[in-house]
XYZ file of C-alpha atoms in Angstrom:
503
model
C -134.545 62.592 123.773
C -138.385 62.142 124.858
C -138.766 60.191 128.131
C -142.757 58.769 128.181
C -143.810 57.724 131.774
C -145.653 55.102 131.798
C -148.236 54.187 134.302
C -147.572 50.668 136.321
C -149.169 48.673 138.629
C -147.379 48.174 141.845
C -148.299 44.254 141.979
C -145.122 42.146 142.535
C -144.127 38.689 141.381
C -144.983 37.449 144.516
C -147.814 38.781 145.104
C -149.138 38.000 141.420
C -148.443 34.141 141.493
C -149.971 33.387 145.156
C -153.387 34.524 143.212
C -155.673 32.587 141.096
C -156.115 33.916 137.574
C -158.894 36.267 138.584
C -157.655 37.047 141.920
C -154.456 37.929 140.242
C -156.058 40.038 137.627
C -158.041 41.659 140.131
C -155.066 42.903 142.170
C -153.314 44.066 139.154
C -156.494 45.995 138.632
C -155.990 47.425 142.255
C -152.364 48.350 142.229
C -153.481 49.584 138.557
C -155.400 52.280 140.575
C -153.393 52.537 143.255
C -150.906 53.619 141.098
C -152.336 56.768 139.491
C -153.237 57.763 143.667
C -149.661 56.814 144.603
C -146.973 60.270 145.420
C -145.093 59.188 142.798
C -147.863 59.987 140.192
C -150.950 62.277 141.615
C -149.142 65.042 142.357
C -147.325 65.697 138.533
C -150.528 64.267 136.918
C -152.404 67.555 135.846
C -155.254 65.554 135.153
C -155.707 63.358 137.785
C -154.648 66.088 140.317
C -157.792 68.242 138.586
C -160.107 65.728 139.653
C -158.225 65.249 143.087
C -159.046 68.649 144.302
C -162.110 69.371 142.428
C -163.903 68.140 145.580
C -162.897 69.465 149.656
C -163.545 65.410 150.368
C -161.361 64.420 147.054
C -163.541 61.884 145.811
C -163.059 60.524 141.765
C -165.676 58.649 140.355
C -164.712 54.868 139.473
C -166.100 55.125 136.104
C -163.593 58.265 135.287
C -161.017 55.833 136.370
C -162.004 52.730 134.816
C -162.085 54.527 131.524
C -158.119 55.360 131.704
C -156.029 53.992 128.845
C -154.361 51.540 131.002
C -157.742 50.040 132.757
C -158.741 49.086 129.250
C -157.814 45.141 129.597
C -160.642 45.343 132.662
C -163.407 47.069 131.713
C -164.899 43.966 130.290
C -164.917 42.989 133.610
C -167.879 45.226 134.682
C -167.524 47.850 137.290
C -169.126 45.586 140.205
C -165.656 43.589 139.246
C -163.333 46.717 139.423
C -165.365 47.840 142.929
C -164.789 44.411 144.134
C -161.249 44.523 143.809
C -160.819 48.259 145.071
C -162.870 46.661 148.054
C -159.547 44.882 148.841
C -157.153 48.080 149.250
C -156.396 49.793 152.510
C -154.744 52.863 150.601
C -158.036 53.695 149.185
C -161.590 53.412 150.139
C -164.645 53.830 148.758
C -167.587 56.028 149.191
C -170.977 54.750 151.144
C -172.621 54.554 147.250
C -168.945 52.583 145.848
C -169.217 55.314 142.821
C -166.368 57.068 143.971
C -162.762 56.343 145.330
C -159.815 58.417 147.167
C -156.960 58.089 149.182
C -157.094 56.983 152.945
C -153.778 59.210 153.538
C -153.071 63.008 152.581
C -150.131 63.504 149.494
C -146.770 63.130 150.973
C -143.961 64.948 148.459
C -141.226 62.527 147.569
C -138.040 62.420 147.985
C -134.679 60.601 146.215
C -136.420 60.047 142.723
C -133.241 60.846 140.361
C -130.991 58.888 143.494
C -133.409 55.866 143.403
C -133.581 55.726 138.988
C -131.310 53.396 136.681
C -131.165 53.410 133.411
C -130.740 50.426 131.447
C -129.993 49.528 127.892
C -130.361 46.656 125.249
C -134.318 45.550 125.236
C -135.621 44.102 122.347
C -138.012 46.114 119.697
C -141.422 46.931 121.104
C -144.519 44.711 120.782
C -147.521 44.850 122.483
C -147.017 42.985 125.701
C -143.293 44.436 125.977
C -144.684 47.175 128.706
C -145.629 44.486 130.923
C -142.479 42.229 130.409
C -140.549 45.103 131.438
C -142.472 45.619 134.802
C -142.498 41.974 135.754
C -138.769 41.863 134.676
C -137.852 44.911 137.283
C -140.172 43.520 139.656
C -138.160 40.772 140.264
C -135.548 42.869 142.102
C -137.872 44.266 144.071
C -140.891 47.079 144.006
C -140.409 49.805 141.563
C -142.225 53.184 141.150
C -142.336 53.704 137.381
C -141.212 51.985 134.475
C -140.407 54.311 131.605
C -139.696 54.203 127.664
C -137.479 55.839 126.380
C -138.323 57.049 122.911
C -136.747 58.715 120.183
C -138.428 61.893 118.320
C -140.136 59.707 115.981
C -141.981 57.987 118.937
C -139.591 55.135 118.159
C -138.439 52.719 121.394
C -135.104 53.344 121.705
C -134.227 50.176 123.408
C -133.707 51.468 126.986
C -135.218 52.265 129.972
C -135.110 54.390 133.222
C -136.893 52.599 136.212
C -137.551 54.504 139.531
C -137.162 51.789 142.101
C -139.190 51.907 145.473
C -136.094 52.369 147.570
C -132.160 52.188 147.754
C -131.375 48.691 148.413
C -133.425 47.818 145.609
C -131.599 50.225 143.149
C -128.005 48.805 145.083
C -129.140 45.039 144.392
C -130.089 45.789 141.077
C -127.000 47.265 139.915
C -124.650 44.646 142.003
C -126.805 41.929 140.755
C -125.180 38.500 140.144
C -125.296 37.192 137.389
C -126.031 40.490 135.925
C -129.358 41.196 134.445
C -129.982 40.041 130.891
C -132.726 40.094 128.469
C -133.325 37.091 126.192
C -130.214 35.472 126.861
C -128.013 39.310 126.469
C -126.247 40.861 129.093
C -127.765 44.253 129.371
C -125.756 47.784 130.056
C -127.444 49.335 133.510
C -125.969 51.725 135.764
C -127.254 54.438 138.241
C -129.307 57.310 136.565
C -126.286 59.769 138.014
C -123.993 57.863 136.052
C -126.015 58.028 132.806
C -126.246 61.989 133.379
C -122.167 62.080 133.750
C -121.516 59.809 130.825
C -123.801 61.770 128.777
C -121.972 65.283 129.429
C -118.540 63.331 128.562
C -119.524 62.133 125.433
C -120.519 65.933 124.617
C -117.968 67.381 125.323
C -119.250 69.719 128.351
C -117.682 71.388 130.614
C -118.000 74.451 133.269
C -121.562 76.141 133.224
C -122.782 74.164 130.182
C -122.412 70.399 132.343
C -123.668 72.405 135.531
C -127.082 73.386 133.500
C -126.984 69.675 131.666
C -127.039 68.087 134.983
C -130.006 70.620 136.171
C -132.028 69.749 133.404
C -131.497 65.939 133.754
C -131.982 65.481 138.052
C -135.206 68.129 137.608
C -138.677 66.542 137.140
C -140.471 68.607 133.730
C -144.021 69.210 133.728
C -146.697 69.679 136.333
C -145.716 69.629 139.842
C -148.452 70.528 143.067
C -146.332 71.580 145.377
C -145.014 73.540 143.323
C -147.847 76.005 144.109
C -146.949 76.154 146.954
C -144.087 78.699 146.028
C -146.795 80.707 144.688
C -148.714 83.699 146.032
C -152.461 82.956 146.859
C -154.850 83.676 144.162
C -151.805 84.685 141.525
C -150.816 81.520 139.153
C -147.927 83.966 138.118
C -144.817 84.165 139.664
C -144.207 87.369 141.777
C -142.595 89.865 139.259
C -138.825 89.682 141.369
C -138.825 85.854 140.892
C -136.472 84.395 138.432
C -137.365 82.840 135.630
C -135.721 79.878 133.903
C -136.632 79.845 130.671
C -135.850 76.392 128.250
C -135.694 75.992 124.709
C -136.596 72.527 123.410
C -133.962 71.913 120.652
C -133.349 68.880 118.603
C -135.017 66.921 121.514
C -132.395 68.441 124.190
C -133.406 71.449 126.660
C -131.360 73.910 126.326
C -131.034 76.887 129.356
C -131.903 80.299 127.478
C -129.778 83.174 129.139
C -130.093 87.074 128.206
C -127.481 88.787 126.122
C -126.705 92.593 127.178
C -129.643 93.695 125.460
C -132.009 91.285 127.428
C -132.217 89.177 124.191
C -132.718 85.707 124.599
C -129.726 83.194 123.584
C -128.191 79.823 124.045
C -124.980 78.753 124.759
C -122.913 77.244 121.573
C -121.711 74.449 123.558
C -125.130 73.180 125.017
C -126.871 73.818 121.143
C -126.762 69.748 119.929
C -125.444 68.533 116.608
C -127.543 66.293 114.845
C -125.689 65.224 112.005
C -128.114 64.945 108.378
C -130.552 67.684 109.615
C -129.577 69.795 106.915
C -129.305 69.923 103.663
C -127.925 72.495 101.176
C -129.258 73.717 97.580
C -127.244 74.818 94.726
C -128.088 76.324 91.471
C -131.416 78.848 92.653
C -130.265 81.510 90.504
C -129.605 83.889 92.919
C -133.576 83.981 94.190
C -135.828 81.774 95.914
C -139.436 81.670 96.994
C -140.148 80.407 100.556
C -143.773 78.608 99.613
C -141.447 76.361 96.674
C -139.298 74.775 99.421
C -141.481 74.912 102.038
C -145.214 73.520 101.662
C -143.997 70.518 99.334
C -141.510 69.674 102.303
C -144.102 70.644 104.943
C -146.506 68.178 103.653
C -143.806 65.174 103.204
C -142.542 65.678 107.070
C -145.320 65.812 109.375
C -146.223 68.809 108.640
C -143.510 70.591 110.166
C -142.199 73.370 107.711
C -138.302 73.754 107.765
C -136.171 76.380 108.516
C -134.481 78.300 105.248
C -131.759 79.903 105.370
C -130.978 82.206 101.755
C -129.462 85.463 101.006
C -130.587 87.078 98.488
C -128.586 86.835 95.355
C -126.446 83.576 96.026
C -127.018 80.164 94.401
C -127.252 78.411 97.424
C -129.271 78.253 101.235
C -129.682 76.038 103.455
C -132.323 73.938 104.920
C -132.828 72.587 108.557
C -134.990 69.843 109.443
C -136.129 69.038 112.993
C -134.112 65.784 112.909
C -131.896 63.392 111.371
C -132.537 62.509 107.310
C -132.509 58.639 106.558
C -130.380 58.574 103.187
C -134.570 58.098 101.851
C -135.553 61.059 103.167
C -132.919 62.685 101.646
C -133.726 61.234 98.331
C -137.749 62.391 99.071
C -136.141 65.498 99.097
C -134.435 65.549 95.838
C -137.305 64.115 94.458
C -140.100 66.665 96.096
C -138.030 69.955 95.119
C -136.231 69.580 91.585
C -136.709 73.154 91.468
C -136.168 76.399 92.673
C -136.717 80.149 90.991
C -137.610 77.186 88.088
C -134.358 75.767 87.866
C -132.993 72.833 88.537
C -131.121 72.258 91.672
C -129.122 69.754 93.595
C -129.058 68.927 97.238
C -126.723 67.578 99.403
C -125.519 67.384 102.795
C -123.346 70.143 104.125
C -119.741 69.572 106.008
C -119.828 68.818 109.367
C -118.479 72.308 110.597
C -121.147 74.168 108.310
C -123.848 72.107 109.587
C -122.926 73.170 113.411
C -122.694 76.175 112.549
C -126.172 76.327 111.124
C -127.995 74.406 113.892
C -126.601 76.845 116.156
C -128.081 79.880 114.474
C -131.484 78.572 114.481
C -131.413 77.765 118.330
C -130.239 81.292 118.289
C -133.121 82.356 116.124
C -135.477 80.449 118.489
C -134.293 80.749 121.660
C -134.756 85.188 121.110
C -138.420 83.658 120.299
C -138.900 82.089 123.064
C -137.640 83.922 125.715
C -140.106 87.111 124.362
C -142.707 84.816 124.659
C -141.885 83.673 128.195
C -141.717 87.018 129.090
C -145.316 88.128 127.173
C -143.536 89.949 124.502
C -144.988 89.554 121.402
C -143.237 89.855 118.180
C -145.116 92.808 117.082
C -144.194 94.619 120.375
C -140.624 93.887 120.527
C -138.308 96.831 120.527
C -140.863 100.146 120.220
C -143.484 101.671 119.656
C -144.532 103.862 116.351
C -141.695 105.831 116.260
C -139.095 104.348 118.986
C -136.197 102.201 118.412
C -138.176 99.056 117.351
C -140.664 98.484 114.998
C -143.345 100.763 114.766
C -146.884 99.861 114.026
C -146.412 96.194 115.371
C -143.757 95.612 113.261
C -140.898 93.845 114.914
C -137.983 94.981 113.910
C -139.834 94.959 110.495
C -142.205 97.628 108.854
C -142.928 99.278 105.532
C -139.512 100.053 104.707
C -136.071 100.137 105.269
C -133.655 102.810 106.347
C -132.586 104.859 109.348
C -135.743 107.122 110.386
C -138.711 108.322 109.355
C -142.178 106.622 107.675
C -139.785 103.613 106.838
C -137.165 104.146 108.656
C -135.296 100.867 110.167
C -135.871 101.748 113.960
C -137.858 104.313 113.404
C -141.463 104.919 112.590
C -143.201 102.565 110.820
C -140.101 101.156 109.565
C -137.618 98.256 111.009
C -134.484 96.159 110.636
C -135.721 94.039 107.802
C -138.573 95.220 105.491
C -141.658 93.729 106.228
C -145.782 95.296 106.105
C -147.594 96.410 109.167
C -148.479 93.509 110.607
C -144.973 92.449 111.631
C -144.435 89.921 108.683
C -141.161 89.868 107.681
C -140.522 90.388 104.199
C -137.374 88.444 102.235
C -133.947 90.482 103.052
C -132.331 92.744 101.257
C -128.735 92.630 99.372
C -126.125 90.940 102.332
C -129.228 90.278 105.079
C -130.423 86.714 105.360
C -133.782 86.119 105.589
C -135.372 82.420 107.628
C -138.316 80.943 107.094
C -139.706 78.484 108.638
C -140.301 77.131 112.527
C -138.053 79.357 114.581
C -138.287 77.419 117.622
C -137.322 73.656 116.512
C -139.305 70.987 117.811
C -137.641 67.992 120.283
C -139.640 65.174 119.088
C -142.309 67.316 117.890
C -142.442 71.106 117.959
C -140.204 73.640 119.898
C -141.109 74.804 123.221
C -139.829 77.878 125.669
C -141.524 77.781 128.760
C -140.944 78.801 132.332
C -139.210 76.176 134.239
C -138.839 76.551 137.856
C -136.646 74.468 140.167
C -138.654 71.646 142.084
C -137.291 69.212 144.846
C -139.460 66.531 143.951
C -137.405 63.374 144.463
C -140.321 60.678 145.553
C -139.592 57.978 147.781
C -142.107 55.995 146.272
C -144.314 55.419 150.152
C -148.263 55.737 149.282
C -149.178 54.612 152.947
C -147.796 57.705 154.583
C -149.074 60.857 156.559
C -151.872 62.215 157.539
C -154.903 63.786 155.933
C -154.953 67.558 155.705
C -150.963 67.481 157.066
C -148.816 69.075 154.878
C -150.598 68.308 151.674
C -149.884 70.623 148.203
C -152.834 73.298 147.615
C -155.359 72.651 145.483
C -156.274 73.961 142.250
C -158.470 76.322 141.406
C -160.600 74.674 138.662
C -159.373 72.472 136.175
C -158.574 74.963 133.600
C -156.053 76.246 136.216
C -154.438 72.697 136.405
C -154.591 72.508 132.512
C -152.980 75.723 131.972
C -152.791 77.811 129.067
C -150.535 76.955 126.341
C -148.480 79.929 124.848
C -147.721 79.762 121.281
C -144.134 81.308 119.996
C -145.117 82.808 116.732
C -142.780 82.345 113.927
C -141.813 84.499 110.863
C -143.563 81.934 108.665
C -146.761 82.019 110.467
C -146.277 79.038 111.939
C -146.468 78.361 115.765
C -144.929 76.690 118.559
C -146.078 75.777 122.290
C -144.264 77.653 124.882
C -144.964 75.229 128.139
C-alpha cells in the first residue's frame, strides 16, 4: 500500500467563512505556509529541513516557498500579496527586507501521531478539487494535522484516507460522531488508525512475531526524521558499527522485516511475504529452453518498464513469471499477445494455482530480501562470499565465475569459479541441469521498485502544537549541507542488470 502525505493548510471552517474572498484566500495562503513550518511537517521534510538549517538564523526565502506545488493557486497573486498575508502570522515572521521567512519558535518533536490518526473509507473517485473537499470535510470536526491519500501501486486513489487530527477529543468526536460521517449522502467506514492496524493483521492471518513486526512497521513514521540525528555520533551520518540495524524489504507494496539466517543471509518470514493473487503467470510448451531477453524486454517495455522476474529450469517446458502486481484479465491477454513465443515455439500462458503462486512470490522475496540485506550492509554482489580462491566467488564473481565444480580455476567455491556459472564480472549465467536460474528485478517494487534500506526506530508521534517552545531549546541538529539531508540512494543490483533503490 503507498500512503502520499499531502500538504494542508491549517485554516478552519470558521476561520475561512468570517473572511472576505481575498481575506479568506489570503489566510489559506498563510496556514498554506504555516503548514510546511509546522512539527508535524519540517522536521520529516528532507527538503524543507535542508533549507531550515542551511542558515544559523534559519531564514527561507519567500520566493523558494511560493514556488512549492501547493502555493501554485497564489502565485498569480504576486509576492507583495503572499508577504502581505505572511504579515498576518505570529508563528512566523519575516526578515527586515520581507525576502525571507522562519519560525518565531524552535522545532518541538511530536508526540501521539499514530494515537491521534483515523482511517476512513468510502470517498468518491478523485478529481481535482477532491484534496480540498477532504480537508474542509475533516475540518469540520475540528483542526487536523495532515490529510492523506491513500493510493494503490498504480498511483490509483484507493478511496480512503488516514487523517492526523490536532488532538484527542477531536479524533474521540470524530469517531463517536452522531449522525455518523457520510460522504455524498453514504455512510462512511472510520475507525481509530490502531484499529485499522489490528484488523489488517486479522484478515492476514498473523500471528506471534510476524503481527508484532506488522504492527512496528504500521505505528513507525518511514522516511526522513531530524531528530533522528540526534541518535547519531557527531560528524558520522553512519550508525556506530554495534548499533542494530533494521533492515526492510519493500514487497508487493508491504514492508517486510528482513532477519539473518545462520549464515548471516538475509531472509523474510513466509508468513509476513504477501499474496497478490494474478501476479504470475506460467508458460508451457518452451521446449525445454528459454532465452531471458524473449520474455523479458517485450514485457519490460509493455509494464513500465519494470522487467519481471523468470523463473525456468533448464530443460522443462514450463517457468514462471512474476510481475510486481496484480494482472487485469487485459493485461493478461497483452501478455499472450506480446510473447506467442518462446525458444520459437508457440506457447500458452495462464495463471498458476493459488498454492503455486504463494509459493513463488515467496521465493522471490527470498531472492530479494538476500539482495537487500548485502546491500544494507555494503556488500556488493561481486564481494559476497570470498575472495579469488575462498569459499565465494572469486574474481568478483558472486557465487558465480567461469565455471562450475568443486575447486580450482572453475571451481564452484573456489577460485575463479562459483555456485552457478557465470563470467568474471559476477553475471550469472543460465543454470545448469536441476538449478533454476531468475532473471529479472530481484528486489520487487511496492508501487514502484523494491527497496532495502536501514530503518531505525523513531518516537515521532506529533501532537500537532506549532506555537510551542523556545528557540535554541531542545531543537533536532542540523544538517550538514543539503546533500547530507538528501542522502545517497543505494542501488541493489540485480542478476539482470537491473537496479533497485535501497532507502
Amino acid at each position: 500500500m503507498a500512503d502520499v502525505a499531502v500538504e494542508k493548510p491549517l485554516a478552519t471552517p470558521a476561520e475561512t467563512e468570517a473572511t472576505g474572498d481575498d481575506n479568506g484566500k489570503q489566510l489559506r495562503a498563510l496556514r498554506q505556509v504555516e503548514f510546511y513550518f509546522a512539527d508535524s511537517n519540517l522536521p520529516y521534510d528532507k527538503f524543507m529541513w535542508t533549507l531550515h538549517t542551511k542558515t544559523p538564523e534559519h531564514w527561507i526565502p519567500i520566493k523558494t516557498i511560493a514556488s512549492f506545488k501547493r502555493m501554485r493557486e497564489y502565485q498569480s497573486e504576486g509576492i507583495e500579496w503572499l508577504i502581505a498575508a505572511l504579515g498576518d502570522s505570529t508563528f512566523l515572521e519575516l526578515d527586515e527586507s520581507k525576502t525571507n521567512v522562519r519560525r518565531t519558535t524552535e522545532v518541538q518533536e511530536p508526540k501521539n501521531q499514530f494515537e491521534r490518526s483515523i482511517y476512513a473509507k468510502g470517498f468518491s473517485e478523485e478529481e481535482p478539487t477532491l484534496q480540498a473537499r477532504l480537508e474542509e470535510f475533516f475540518n469540520k470536526y475540528g483542526r487536523t494535522n495532515a490529510v492523506r491519500m491513500r493510493r494503490d501501486e498504480e498511483k490509483k486513489f484507493k478511496g480512503s484516507v488516514f487523517v492526523e487530527f490536532a488532538d484527542f477529543s477531536t479524533v474521540e468526536a470524530f469517531l463517536k460522531a452522531d449522525p455518523k460521517p457520510t460522504w455524498e449522502e453514504k455512510e462512511l467506514l472510520i475507525m481509530s488508525k490502531g484499529d485499522y492496524c489490528e484488523m489488517k493483521i486479522k484478515e492476514k492471518g498473523l500471528t506471534g512475531k510476524a503481527a508484532k513486526n506488522r504492527r512496528e512497521m504500521m505505528t513507525r513514521t518511514r522516511g526522513f526524521n531530524a531528530f533522528q540525528e540526534t541518535s547519531k555520533p557527531k560528524g558520522d551520518d553512519k550508525q556506530s558499527d554495534g548499533a542494530a540495524k533494521e533492515v526492510f524489504l519493500d514487497f508487493m507494496g508491504e514492508n517486510i522485516l528482513i532477519h539473518k539466517d545462520d549464515e548471516g543471509n538475509g531472509t523474510v518470514n513466509a508468513e509476513d511475504v504477501p499474496f497478490v493473487k494474478s501476479a504470475t503467470l506460467k508458460f508451457d510448451g518452451c521446449g525445454g529452453d528459454v532465452s531471458w531477453a524473449e520474455i523479458k524486454e517485450p514485457l519490460k517495455a509493455k509494464f513500465d518498464n519494470r522487467a519481471p522476474y523468470i523463473k525456468y529450469s533448464r530443460g522443462d517446458d514450463f517457468g514462471l513469471v512474476g510481475f510486481h502486481k496484480a494482472l487485469s484479465e487485459e493485461e493478461i491477454a497483452l501478455v499472450k499477445e506480446t510473447v506467442k513465443t518462446i525458444n520459437k515455439k508457440p506457447v500458452t500462458w495462464t495463471v498458476p494455482n493459488e498454492q503455486d503462486e504463494k509459493a513463488f512470490q515467496i521465493e522471490r522475496a527470498q531472492a530479494a530480501a538476500k539482495a537487500a540485506l548485502n546491500t544494507a550492509n555494503g556488500v556488493s554482489s561481486t564481494s559476497a562470499r570470498g575472495g579469488r580462491g575462498g569459499r565465494g566467488a572469486g574474481r568478483g564473481a558472486s557465487r558465480g565465475g567461469r565455471g562450475a565444480g568443486r575447486g580450482g580455476r572453475g571451481g564452484a567455491r573456489g577460485g575463479r569459479g562459483g555456485r552457478s556459472g557465470g563470467d568474471r564480472n559476477g553475471r550469472s549465467a543460465p543454470a545448469k541441469e536441476g538449478k533454476e536460474a531468475t532473471g529479472g528485478v530481484a528486489t520487487e517494487s511496492k508501487e514502484e521498485q523494491a527497496q532495502a534500506g536501514e530503518k531505525r526506530k523513531r518516537a515521532i508521534e506529533p501532537d500537532g502544537g506549532h506555537d510551542v517552545g523556545t528557540r535554541g531549546v531542545n531543537a533536532p541538529p542540523t544538517l550538514a549541507s543539503a546533500s547530507a539531508a538528501e542522502g545517497t540512494t543505494k542501488k541493489v543490483k540485480t542478476n539482470d542488470g537491473a537496479a533497485a533503490p535501497a532507502s
